[in-house]
């Protein structure tokens, strides 16, 4: 679905501009995740600075970046060709950080990738409190690949529901790579799914009793061949940290499925 900003542009600005010119204005929105806004700007700054037609404008919101590409021409086909050319150039520079050109949310893209590839998944969440599972189940048909989600907030739940070892929690703490890995492997084995993903971290406002900082989050992804874990150092409010952790989890799944499909 279009963002509020996108809707306003299309419903207000476009009609006004069309009354002032015979040119047709067509926009395309590329959604990007996986790097910072400054890194994106560095990779495409010349396209922004030298733009004539099409134009390109970046917007950042809630941890995601959207690039609006707008082409103008009296001929709609020519405008579409201009958009295609610019999109190709942007994708060459940003690679698989571009996850959509159709306005989809990241969870929609991930859900459809899982469904298309027939890869099943289960989820263990701590600091995100079920946000990943909730967003995934917003997508119709996801029951074909999504088995279950467990919110294992307490250490007792991590041990009882996921099989995290008491010694792991004692030695490394609940917010650690070791615990995240055991959570991901535990949920995958219990659900008997292809993938298990876990999130454990400190969303704030208070830090961990072991002195670990607010914003320290671990996201782990387990399959039958092993487990990959990503350490995140996030900043902002509790809501922002939880949202960013959720987005990183979806991005981790997305990249895994892309690799699995490419390697078939």
Coordinates of C-alpha atoms in Angstrom, one line a residue:
X1 CA 0.0 0.0 0.0
X2 CA 1.3 3.5 -0.7
X3 CA 2.6 5.6 2.2
X4 CA 0.8 8.8 3.3
X5 CA 3.5 10.8 1.6
X6 CA 3.2 8.9 -1.6
X7 CA -0.6 9.2 -1.6
X8 CA -0.5 12.9 -1.0
X9 CA 2.0 13.3 -3.9
X10 CA -0.1 11.3 -6.3
X11 CA -3.5 12.7 -5.3
X12 CA -2.5 16.4 -5.0
X13 CA 0.8 17.2 -6.6
X14 CA 0.5 15.1 -9.8
X15 CA -2.9 16.4 -10.8
X16 CA -1.8 20.0 -10.3
X17 CA 1.3 19.5 -12.4
X18 CA -0.7 17.9 -15.1
X19 CA -2.9 21.0 -15.4
X20 CA 0.3 23.1 -16.1
X21 CA 1.9 20.9 -18.8
X22 CA 1.2 18.4 -21.5
X23 CA 4.0 16.2 -20.1
X24 CA 3.0 13.0 -18.3
X25 CA 4.6 12.5 -14.9
X26 CA 5.1 8.9 -13.7
X27 CA 6.7 7.9 -10.4
X28 CA 8.2 4.6 -9.2
X29 CA 9.1 3.9 -5.6
X30 CA 12.1 1.7 -4.7
X31 CA 12.2 0.5 -1.1
X32 CA 15.6 -0.1 0.5
X33 CA 16.8 -1.8 3.6
X34 CA 20.2 -3.0 4.9
X35 CA 22.3 0.1 5.2
X36 CA 22.3 3.6 6.5
X37 CA 20.9 6.7 4.8
X38 CA 24.3 8.2 4.4
X39 CA 25.7 5.1 2.7
X40 CA 22.8 5.1 0.3
X41 CA 23.4 8.8 -0.5
X42 CA 27.0 8.1 -1.1
X43 CA 26.2 5.4 -3.7
X44 CA 23.7 7.5 -5.6
X45 CA 24.7 11.1 -4.9
X46 CA 25.8 11.8 -8.5
X47 CA 22.4 10.6 -9.7
X48 CA 20.7 13.0 -7.3
X49 CA 23.0 15.9 -8.1
X50 CA 23.0 15.5 -11.9
X51 CA 19.3 14.6 -12.2
X52 CA 17.3 16.1 -15.0
X53 CA 14.8 13.5 -16.2
X54 CA 14.1 11.2 -14.4
X55 CA 14.5 12.9 -11.0
X56 CA 15.4 10.9 -7.9
X57 CA 14.6 11.8 -4.3
X58 CA 15.4 9.8 -1.2
X59 CA 13.1 9.6 1.9
X60 CA 13.8 7.9 5.2
X61 CA 11.2 6.7 7.6
X62 CA 11.2 4.1 10.4
X63 CA 14.5 2.6 9.5
X64 CA 13.6 2.1 5.8
X65 CA 14.6 4.3 2.9
X66 CA 12.4 5.0 -0.1
X67 CA 13.7 6.4 -3.4
X68 CA 11.1 8.1 -5.6
X69 CA 12.0 8.2 -9.2
X70 CA 9.9 10.5 -11.4
X71 CA 10.0 10.7 -15.2
X72 CA 8.2 13.1 -17.5
X73 CA 7.4 12.8 -21.1
X74 CA 4.5 13.5 -23.5
X75 CA 4.6 9.8 -24.3
X76 CA 3.8 7.5 -21.4
X77 CA 5.8 4.6 -22.9
X78 CA 8.9 6.8 -23.0
X79 CA 8.4 7.8 -19.4
X80 CA 8.2 4.2 -18.4
X81 CA 11.4 3.5 -20.4
X82 CA 13.2 6.3 -18.5
X83 CA 12.0 4.8 -15.2
X84 CA 13.2 1.4 -16.2
X85 CA 16.7 2.7 -17.1
X86 CA 17.1 4.7 -13.8
X87 CA 15.8 1.7 -11.7
X88 CA 18.3 -0.5 -13.4
X89 CA 21.1 1.9 -12.6
X90 CA 20.0 2.2 -8.9
X91 CA 19.7 -1.6 -8.6
X92 CA 23.2 -2.0 -10.0
X93 CA 24.6 0.3 -7.3
X94 CA 22.5 -0.9 -4.3
X95 CA 22.2 -4.6 -5.2
X96 CA 19.9 -6.7 -3.0
X97 CA 19.4 -3.8 -0.6
X98 CA 16.5 -2.9 -2.9
X99 CA 13.6 -5.1 -1.8
X100 CA 10.6 -3.7 -3.7
X101 CA 9.5 -1.4 -6.5
X102 CA 5.8 -2.1 -6.0
X103 CA 5.2 -0.4 -2.6
X104 CA 5.1 -3.6 -0.5
X105 CA 6.1 -3.7 3.1
X106 CA 9.2 -5.8 3.9
X107 CA 7.2 -8.5 5.7
X108 CA 5.0 -8.8 2.6
X109 CA 8.0 -9.4 0.4
X110 CA 9.5 -11.9 2.8
X111 CA 6.2 -13.8 3.2
X112 CA 5.7 -14.1 -0.5
X113 CA 9.3 -15.3 -0.9
X114 CA 8.8 -18.0 1.7
X115 CA 5.5 -19.0 0.0
X116 CA 7.1 -19.1 -3.4
X117 CA 10.1 -21.1 -2.3
X118 CA 8.1 -23.4 0.0
X119 CA 10.4 -22.7 2.9
X120 CA 8.8 -23.2 6.4
X121 CA 9.6 -21.0 9.4
X122 CA 9.1 -20.7 13.1
X123 CA 9.9 -17.7 15.3
X124 CA 11.2 -17.2 18.9
X125 CA 11.0 -13.6 20.1
X126 CA 12.1 -12.0 23.3
X127 CA 12.5 -8.2 23.2
X128 CA 10.2 -7.8 20.1
X129 CA 7.4 -9.4 22.0
X130 CA 5.6 -11.0 19.0
X131 CA 6.0 -8.2 16.5
X132 CA 7.7 -10.4 13.9
X133 CA 5.0 -13.1 14.1
X134 CA 2.2 -10.5 14.1
X135 CA 3.5 -8.8 11.0
X136 CA 4.1 -12.0 9.2
X137 CA 0.6 -13.3 9.9
X138 CA -0.8 -10.1 8.5
X139 CA -0.1 -11.6 5.1
X140 CA -2.9 -13.9 3.8
X141 CA -1.9 -17.5 3.1
X142 CA 1.1 -17.4 5.3
X143 CA -0.2 -20.5 7.3
X144 CA 1.2 -22.6 4.5
X145 CA 4.8 -21.9 5.7
X146 CA 4.6 -20.3 9.2
X147 CA 4.3 -22.9 11.9
X148 CA 4.4 -21.0 15.2
X149 CA 5.8 -18.1 17.1
X150 CA 6.8 -18.1 20.8
X151 CA 7.4 -15.1 22.9
X152 CA 10.0 -16.4 25.3
X153 CA 10.5 -13.3 27.5
X154 CA 11.7 -14.9 30.7
X155 CA 14.8 -17.1 31.1
X156 CA 12.4 -19.8 32.3
X157 CA 10.5 -19.7 29.0
X158 CA 13.8 -19.8 27.1
X159 CA 14.7 -23.0 28.9
X160 CA 11.3 -24.7 29.0
X161 CA 9.9 -23.7 25.6
X162 CA 13.1 -23.5 23.5
X163 CA 15.7 -25.7 25.2
X164 CA 18.2 -22.9 26.0
X165 CA 20.7 -24.4 28.4
X166 CA 20.8 -23.0 31.9
X167 CA 24.6 -22.8 31.7
X168 CA 24.3 -20.7 28.5
X169 CA 22.1 -18.1 30.3
X170 CA 24.3 -18.1 33.4
X171 CA 27.6 -17.7 31.5
X172 CA 26.6 -15.4 28.6
X173 CA 23.2 -13.9 29.7
X174 CA 19.8 -13.8 28.0
X175 CA 21.1 -11.1 25.6
X176 CA 24.0 -12.8 23.9
X177 CA 24.9 -14.5 20.6
X178 CA 25.0 -17.8 22.3
X179 CA 21.4 -17.5 23.7
X180 CA 20.1 -16.2 20.4
X181 CA 21.6 -19.2 18.5
X182 CA 20.1 -21.7 21.0
X183 CA 16.7 -20.0 20.7
X184 CA 16.7 -20.2 16.9
X185 CA 17.8 -23.8 16.9
X186 CA 15.4 -24.7 19.6
X187 CA 12.3 -23.3 17.9
X188 CA 13.3 -24.8 14.5
X189 CA 13.8 -28.3 16.0
X190 CA 10.6 -28.1 18.1
X191 CA 8.5 -26.9 15.1
X192 CA 10.3 -29.1 12.6
X193 CA 10.5 -26.2 10.1
X194 CA 13.2 -25.4 7.6
X195 CA 14.1 -22.1 9.4
X196 CA 14.0 -20.9 12.9
X197 CA 14.6 -17.2 13.7
X198 CA 15.1 -15.6 17.1
X199 CA 15.5 -12.1 18.5
X200 CA 16.8 -11.2 22.0
X201 CA 18.0 -7.8 23.1
X202 CA 17.6 -4.7 25.3
X203 CA 14.9 -2.3 24.0
X204 CA 15.2 0.0 27.0
X205 CA 14.8 2.4 28.6
X206 CA 16.9 0.6 31.2
X207 CA 20.1 -1.3 30.4
X208 CA 20.9 -4.9 31.3
X209 CA 21.9 -6.0 34.8
X210 CA 25.2 -7.2 33.3
X211 CA 25.9 -3.7 32.0
X212 CA 24.9 -4.4 28.4
X213 CA 23.7 -1.2 26.6
X214 CA 20.2 -0.3 25.5
X215 CA 19.9 -1.2 21.8
X216 CA 22.1 -4.3 21.9
X217 CA 20.1 -6.9 19.9
X218 CA 21.0 -10.3 18.5
X219 CA 19.0 -11.8 15.6
X220 CA 19.8 -15.5 14.8
X221 CA 18.7 -17.6 11.8
X222 CA 18.9 -21.4 12.0
X223 CA 18.6 -24.0 9.3
X224 CA 19.7 -27.7 9.2
X225 CA 23.2 -26.8 8.2
X226 CA 23.9 -24.3 11.0
X227 CA 23.1 -20.9 12.5
X228 CA 24.0 -17.3 11.5
X229 CA 23.8 -14.6 14.1
X230 CA 23.7 -10.8 13.6
X231 CA 24.7 -8.4 16.4
X232 CA 22.9 -5.0 16.2
X233 CA 23.7 -1.8 18.0
X234 CA 20.5 0.2 17.7
X235 CA 19.6 3.6 18.9
X236 CA 16.4 5.5 19.7
X237 CA 13.2 4.9 21.7
X238 CA 12.0 1.5 22.9
X239 CA 9.5 1.4 20.0
X240 CA 12.2 2.3 17.5
X241 CA 14.6 -0.3 18.7
X242 CA 11.9 -3.0 18.6
X243 CA 10.8 -2.0 15.1
X244 CA 14.3 -1.9 13.8
X245 CA 15.0 -5.4 15.3
X246 CA 11.9 -6.7 13.6
X247 CA 13.0 -5.2 10.2
X248 CA 16.5 -6.7 10.6
X249 CA 14.9 -10.1 11.3
X250 CA 12.8 -9.9 8.1
X251 CA 15.9 -8.7 6.1
X252 CA 17.9 -11.7 7.4
X253 CA 15.1 -14.0 6.2
X254 CA 14.9 -12.3 2.9
X255 CA 18.6 -12.6 2.2
X256 CA 18.6 -16.2 3.2
X257 CA 15.7 -17.1 0.9
X258 CA 17.3 -15.2 -2.0
X259 CA 20.5 -17.2 -1.5
X260 CA 18.6 -20.5 -1.2
X261 CA 16.7 -19.8 -4.5
X262 CA 19.9 -18.7 -6.3
X263 CA 21.7 -21.8 -5.3
X264 CA 19.0 -24.2 -6.5

